[in-house]
């Protein structure tokens, strides 16, 4: 097993090259494109977006419409890039940030390729659905044993978790790890909140 380091340290170092890696064909990152595709085909055109573990805020390049973005991330360096894209930023871990946010306080809540870093994903998902006024979109990465063992940040496989009331729920080939070369399948989930018109 590799010696593990904290997510904050790893992603602070990764921030400057993150967008390049995301666009690199060898990484074949599909999860953000797929989330944007789902979102755009449901024809949402404006509102507030909470992008949980937003990284550099790349998602905002892909959504078609007028949206106000707020991003949460554990990495201040990632948030610096998101801020350059117009994000309001919250520098906190998911594990403490979500409980502090009011119910139904953002129209659209995203959480992409980051619940793998959170041990208690079920609690995070409850908060995501509580905070979303209209829709939630999140991804669950099917991390392999080899990836869990060798990736330098502690990660988990939450991809088999039961998710209720999903309008869309399917696997794609999500991404290939730039550090380990391991390809990960990703479960994409789209939920419309009952209270939304
Ligand atoms: C693989 S990147 C995904 C970034 C973006 N959501 C995307 O899909 O391109 C994972 C992000 O999660 C953040 N992260 C990891 N663990 C976190 C935690 N416990 N709380 C908040 N952010 C976290 C990292 O700093 C990083 O920006």
mmCIF file of C-alpha atoms and ligand atoms in Angstrom:
data_model
loop_
_atom_site.group_PDB
_atom_site.id
_atom_site.type_symbol
_atom_site.label_atom_id
_atom_site.label_comp_id
_atom_site.label_asym_id
_atom_site.label_seq_id
_atom_site.Cartn_x
_atom_site.Cartn_y
_atom_site.Cartn_z
ATOM 1 C CA UNK A 1 0.000 0.000 0.000
ATOM 2 C CA UNK A 2 1.275 3.518 -0.815
ATOM 3 C CA UNK A 3 1.891 5.998 2.001
ATOM 4 C CA UNK A 4 -1.235 8.147 2.056
ATOM 5 C CA UNK A 5 -1.342 11.948 2.103
ATOM 6 C CA UNK A 6 -4.249 14.324 2.753
ATOM 7 C CA UNK A 7 -6.523 15.272 -0.162
ATOM 8 C CA UNK A 8 -5.803 18.960 0.448
ATOM 9 C CA UNK A 9 -2.049 18.509 -0.063
ATOM 10 C CA UNK A 10 -2.490 16.378 -3.187
ATOM 11 C CA UNK A 11 -5.056 18.637 -4.875
ATOM 12 C CA UNK A 12 -3.200 21.859 -3.993
ATOM 13 C CA UNK A 13 -0.227 20.480 -5.962
ATOM 14 C CA UNK A 14 -2.483 19.233 -8.791
ATOM 15 C CA UNK A 15 -4.451 22.497 -9.216
ATOM 16 C CA UNK A 16 -2.144 24.240 -11.729
ATOM 17 C CA UNK A 17 -2.298 21.355 -14.204
ATOM 18 C CA UNK A 18 -5.782 19.997 -13.424
ATOM 19 C CA UNK A 19 -7.582 21.425 -16.478
ATOM 20 C CA UNK A 20 -4.839 20.240 -18.851
ATOM 21 C CA UNK A 21 -5.030 16.727 -17.386
ATOM 22 C CA UNK A 22 -8.834 16.762 -17.589
ATOM 23 C CA UNK A 23 -8.630 17.565 -21.303
ATOM 24 C CA UNK A 24 -5.759 15.171 -22.036
ATOM 25 C CA UNK A 25 -6.986 12.284 -24.239
ATOM 26 C CA UNK A 26 -4.982 9.778 -22.167
ATOM 27 C CA UNK A 27 -7.079 10.696 -19.106
ATOM 28 C CA UNK A 28 -10.296 10.352 -21.170
ATOM 29 C CA UNK A 29 -12.260 12.231 -18.492
ATOM 30 C CA UNK A 30 -15.945 11.954 -19.332
ATOM 31 C CA UNK A 31 -17.707 12.595 -16.024
ATOM 32 C CA UNK A 32 -17.940 16.403 -16.234
ATOM 33 C CA UNK A 33 -19.017 16.289 -19.910
ATOM 34 C CA UNK A 34 -21.622 13.656 -19.064
ATOM 35 C CA UNK A 35 -22.988 15.666 -16.116
ATOM 36 C CA UNK A 36 -23.264 18.748 -18.340
ATOM 37 C CA UNK A 37 -24.981 16.674 -21.040
ATOM 38 C CA UNK A 38 -27.568 15.381 -18.560
ATOM 39 C CA UNK A 39 -28.125 18.873 -17.178
ATOM 40 C CA UNK A 40 -28.393 20.585 -20.571
ATOM 41 C CA UNK A 41 -30.833 18.018 -21.935
ATOM 42 C CA UNK A 42 -33.200 18.703 -19.018
ATOM 43 C CA UNK A 43 -33.308 22.261 -20.273
ATOM 44 C CA UNK A 44 -32.363 24.209 -17.158
ATOM 45 C CA UNK A 45 -31.495 27.729 -18.193
ATOM 46 C CA UNK A 46 -30.796 29.842 -15.146
ATOM 47 C CA UNK A 47 -30.383 29.770 -11.388
ATOM 48 C CA UNK A 48 -27.916 29.131 -8.622
ATOM 49 C CA UNK A 49 -25.424 26.267 -8.786
ATOM 50 C CA UNK A 50 -23.613 24.768 -5.805
ATOM 51 C CA UNK A 51 -20.620 22.848 -7.165
ATOM 52 C CA UNK A 52 -19.384 20.644 -4.321
ATOM 53 C CA UNK A 53 -15.660 19.796 -4.562
ATOM 54 C CA UNK A 54 -15.642 22.072 -7.586
ATOM 55 C CA UNK A 55 -11.916 21.823 -8.354
ATOM 56 C CA UNK A 56 -11.070 24.546 -10.870
ATOM 57 C CA UNK A 57 -14.737 25.172 -11.724
ATOM 58 C CA UNK A 58 -14.412 23.554 -15.139
ATOM 59 C CA UNK A 59 -18.108 22.590 -14.993
ATOM 60 C CA UNK A 60 -19.070 26.241 -15.563
ATOM 61 C CA UNK A 61 -17.479 26.077 -19.041
ATOM 62 C CA UNK A 62 -20.002 23.416 -20.059
ATOM 63 C CA UNK A 63 -23.402 24.408 -18.653
ATOM 64 C CA UNK A 64 -25.563 26.263 -21.164
ATOM 65 C CA UNK A 65 -27.414 29.150 -19.518
ATOM 66 C CA UNK A 66 -27.065 31.885 -16.919
ATOM 67 C CA UNK A 67 -25.940 30.538 -13.585
ATOM 68 C CA UNK A 68 -24.419 31.904 -10.375
ATOM 69 C CA UNK A 69 -21.778 29.514 -9.148
ATOM 70 C CA UNK A 70 -20.662 28.746 -5.625
ATOM 71 C CA UNK A 71 -17.934 26.164 -5.140
ATOM 72 C CA UNK A 72 -16.865 24.234 -2.075
ATOM 73 C CA UNK A 73 -13.435 22.608 -2.007
ATOM 74 C CA UNK A 74 -10.836 21.424 0.468
ATOM 75 C CA UNK A 75 -8.055 22.812 -1.767
ATOM 76 C CA UNK A 76 -7.534 26.586 -1.675
ATOM 77 C CA UNK A 77 -5.389 26.349 -4.825
ATOM 78 C CA UNK A 78 -8.233 24.705 -6.742
ATOM 79 C CA UNK A 79 -10.570 27.427 -5.460
ATOM 80 C CA UNK A 80 -8.224 30.164 -6.755
ATOM 81 C CA UNK A 81 -8.863 28.858 -10.288
ATOM 82 C CA UNK A 82 -12.605 28.515 -9.672
ATOM 83 C CA UNK A 83 -12.688 32.123 -8.429
ATOM 84 C CA UNK A 84 -11.074 33.231 -11.707
ATOM 85 C CA UNK A 85 -14.064 31.613 -13.427
ATOM 86 C CA UNK A 86 -16.436 33.730 -11.322
ATOM 87 C CA UNK A 87 -17.184 31.266 -8.514
ATOM 88 C CA UNK A 88 -17.958 32.381 -4.983
ATOM 89 C CA UNK A 89 -15.852 30.028 -2.912
ATOM 90 C CA UNK A 90 -16.125 28.129 0.367
ATOM 91 C CA UNK A 91 -12.845 26.620 1.538
ATOM 92 C CA UNK A 92 -14.027 23.728 3.680
ATOM 93 C CA UNK A 93 -14.201 19.941 3.583
ATOM 94 C CA UNK A 94 -17.456 18.371 2.436
ATOM 95 C CA UNK A 95 -17.677 16.648 5.804
ATOM 96 C CA UNK A 96 -18.274 19.944 7.657
ATOM 97 C CA UNK A 97 -19.418 22.371 4.949
ATOM 98 C CA UNK A 98 -22.658 20.713 3.863
ATOM 99 C CA UNK A 99 -24.308 20.535 7.284
ATOM 100 C CA UNK A 100 -23.914 24.344 7.556
ATOM 101 C CA UNK A 101 -25.874 25.087 4.357
ATOM 102 C CA UNK A 102 -29.626 25.789 4.482
ATOM 103 C CA UNK A 103 -32.127 23.368 2.950
ATOM 104 C CA UNK A 104 -33.248 24.145 -0.627
ATOM 105 C CA UNK A 105 -30.830 27.070 -0.806
ATOM 106 C CA UNK A 106 -29.385 26.351 -4.291
ATOM 107 C CA UNK A 107 -31.379 25.449 -7.415
ATOM 108 C CA UNK A 108 -28.863 22.947 -8.745
ATOM 109 C CA UNK A 109 -26.326 20.956 -6.735
ATOM 110 C CA UNK A 110 -23.446 19.104 -8.382
ATOM 111 C CA UNK A 111 -20.860 16.831 -6.788
ATOM 112 C CA UNK A 112 -18.582 15.239 -9.371
ATOM 113 C CA UNK A 113 -15.707 12.833 -8.950
ATOM 114 C CA UNK A 114 -15.150 13.632 -5.306
ATOM 115 C CA UNK A 115 -17.383 11.426 -3.133
ATOM 116 C CA UNK A 116 -14.681 8.774 -3.563
ATOM 117 C CA UNK A 117 -12.620 10.912 -1.138
ATOM 118 C CA UNK A 118 -15.391 10.963 1.489
ATOM 119 C CA UNK A 119 -15.809 7.999 3.842
ATOM 120 C CA UNK A 120 -19.443 8.734 4.750
ATOM 121 C CA UNK A 121 -20.865 9.372 1.288
ATOM 122 C CA UNK A 122 -24.419 8.517 2.418
ATOM 123 C CA UNK A 123 -24.524 11.534 4.751
ATOM 124 C CA UNK A 124 -23.049 13.776 2.042
ATOM 125 C CA UNK A 125 -25.724 12.588 -0.416
ATOM 126 C CA UNK A 126 -28.501 13.295 2.111
ATOM 127 C CA UNK A 127 -27.183 16.861 2.399
ATOM 128 C CA UNK A 128 -26.863 17.232 -1.393
ATOM 129 C CA UNK A 129 -30.547 16.344 -1.803
ATOM 130 C CA UNK A 130 -31.567 18.524 1.135
ATOM 131 C CA UNK A 131 -29.701 21.578 -0.216
ATOM 132 C CA UNK A 132 -30.966 21.230 -3.818
ATOM 133 C CA UNK A 133 -34.180 23.113 -4.645
ATOM 134 C CA UNK A 134 -34.561 21.630 -8.146
ATOM 135 C CA UNK A 135 -31.969 19.025 -9.088
ATOM 136 C CA UNK A 136 -28.927 17.168 -7.840
ATOM 137 C CA UNK A 137 -26.305 15.575 -10.059
ATOM 138 C CA UNK A 138 -23.504 13.545 -8.573
ATOM 139 C CA UNK A 139 -21.116 10.826 -9.634
ATOM 140 C CA UNK A 140 -19.968 7.719 -7.796
ATOM 141 C CA UNK A 141 -16.671 6.312 -8.969
ATOM 142 C CA UNK A 142 -16.219 2.544 -9.033
ATOM 143 C CA UNK A 143 -12.715 2.638 -7.603
ATOM 144 C CA UNK A 144 -10.934 -0.693 -8.045
ATOM 145 C CA UNK A 145 -9.017 -2.503 -5.299
ATOM 146 C CA UNK A 146 -5.780 -1.636 -7.081
ATOM 147 C CA UNK A 147 -6.712 2.056 -7.200
ATOM 148 C CA UNK A 148 -7.800 2.159 -3.532
ATOM 149 C CA UNK A 149 -4.515 0.540 -2.542
ATOM 150 C CA UNK A 150 -2.191 2.643 -4.669
ATOM 151 C CA UNK A 151 -3.713 6.120 -4.995
ATOM 152 C CA UNK A 152 -1.888 8.453 -2.592
ATOM 153 C CA UNK A 153 -5.090 9.922 -1.121
ATOM 154 C CA UNK A 154 -7.466 7.650 0.891
ATOM 155 C CA UNK A 155 -10.425 6.730 -1.358
ATOM 156 C CA UNK A 156 -13.507 4.508 -1.162
ATOM 157 C CA UNK A 157 -15.876 2.685 -3.533
ATOM 158 C CA UNK A 158 -19.440 3.955 -3.060
ATOM 159 C CA UNK A 159 -20.616 2.932 -6.506
ATOM 160 C CA UNK A 160 -22.945 0.127 -5.307
ATOM 161 C CA UNK A 161 -24.843 2.355 -2.900
ATOM 162 C CA UNK A 162 -28.661 2.280 -3.137
ATOM 163 C CA UNK A 163 -29.913 5.620 -4.445
ATOM 164 C CA UNK A 164 -33.630 6.358 -4.317
ATOM 165 C CA UNK A 165 -35.669 8.479 -6.706
ATOM 166 C CA UNK A 166 -32.990 8.892 -9.384
ATOM 167 C CA UNK A 167 -34.426 9.941 -12.723
ATOM 168 C CA UNK A 168 -31.168 8.910 -14.416
ATOM 169 C CA UNK A 169 -28.723 6.375 -12.996
ATOM 170 C CA UNK A 170 -26.170 4.671 -15.249
ATOM 171 C CA UNK A 171 -22.461 3.865 -15.592
ATOM 172 C CA UNK A 172 -20.021 5.381 -18.053
ATOM 173 C CA UNK A 173 -16.285 4.931 -18.543
ATOM 174 C CA UNK A 174 -15.458 7.890 -16.289
ATOM 175 C CA UNK A 175 -11.714 8.610 -16.389
ATOM 176 C CA UNK A 176 -8.246 7.126 -16.378
ATOM 177 C CA UNK A 177 -6.023 8.009 -13.441
ATOM 178 C CA UNK A 178 -3.175 10.252 -14.661
ATOM 179 C CA UNK A 179 -0.887 8.948 -11.904
ATOM 180 C CA UNK A 180 -1.709 5.204 -12.009
ATOM 181 C CA UNK A 181 -3.112 4.659 -15.507
ATOM 182 C CA UNK A 182 -6.108 2.762 -14.049
ATOM 183 C CA UNK A 183 -9.471 3.290 -15.813
ATOM 184 C CA UNK A 184 -12.431 3.918 -13.502
ATOM 185 C CA UNK A 185 -16.120 3.480 -14.321
ATOM 186 C CA UNK A 186 -18.379 6.199 -12.989
ATOM 187 C CA UNK A 187 -22.030 6.019 -11.984
ATOM 188 C CA UNK A 188 -23.907 9.169 -12.996
ATOM 189 C CA UNK A 189 -26.975 10.119 -10.947
ATOM 190 C CA UNK A 190 -29.571 12.792 -11.735
ATOM 191 C CA UNK A 191 -32.384 13.532 -9.257
ATOM 192 C CA UNK A 192 -35.233 16.022 -9.577
ATOM 193 C CA UNK A 193 -36.411 17.157 -6.156
ATOM 194 C CA UNK A 194 -40.087 16.528 -5.444
ATOM 195 C CA UNK A 195 -40.633 20.087 -4.290
ATOM 196 C CA UNK A 196 -39.443 21.582 -7.617
ATOM 197 C CA UNK A 197 -42.077 22.659 -10.133
HETATM 198 C C1 LIG B 1 -11.008 14.742 -9.051
HETATM 199 S S1 LIG B 1 -11.239 16.390 -8.482
HETATM 200 C C2 LIG B 1 -12.869 16.754 -9.157
HETATM 201 C C3 LIG B 1 -13.042 18.235 -9.409
HETATM 202 C C4 LIG B 1 -14.322 18.567 -10.170
HETATM 203 N N1 LIG B 1 -15.506 18.273 -9.377
HETATM 204 C C5 LIG B 1 -14.356 17.783 -11.469
HETATM 205 O O1 LIG B 1 -15.151 16.843 -11.567
HETATM 206 O O2 LIG B 1 -13.556 18.104 -12.359
HETATM 207 C C6 LIG B 1 -11.635 16.132 -6.774
HETATM 208 C C7 LIG B 1 -11.841 17.454 -6.028
HETATM 209 O O3 LIG B 1 -12.381 17.146 -4.748
HETATM 210 C C8 LIG B 1 -11.727 17.951 -3.785
HETATM 211 N N2 LIG B 1 -11.845 17.235 -2.505
HETATM 212 C C9 LIG B 1 -11.323 16.027 -2.178
HETATM 213 N N3 LIG B 1 -11.724 15.672 -0.939
HETATM 214 C C10 LIG B 1 -12.520 16.668 -0.491
HETATM 215 C C11 LIG B 1 -13.251 16.880 0.713
HETATM 216 N N4 LIG B 1 -13.239 15.978 1.686
HETATM 217 N N5 LIG B 1 -13.966 18.022 0.838
HETATM 218 C C12 LIG B 1 -13.988 18.956 -0.154
HETATM 219 N N6 LIG B 1 -13.308 18.807 -1.318
HETATM 220 C C13 LIG B 1 -12.601 17.670 -1.487
HETATM 221 C C14 LIG B 1 -10.314 18.090 -4.296
HETATM 222 O O4 LIG B 1 -9.627 19.180 -3.735
HETATM 223 C C15 LIG B 1 -10.561 18.231 -5.800
HETATM 224 O O5 LIG B 1 -10.731 19.569 -6.172
#
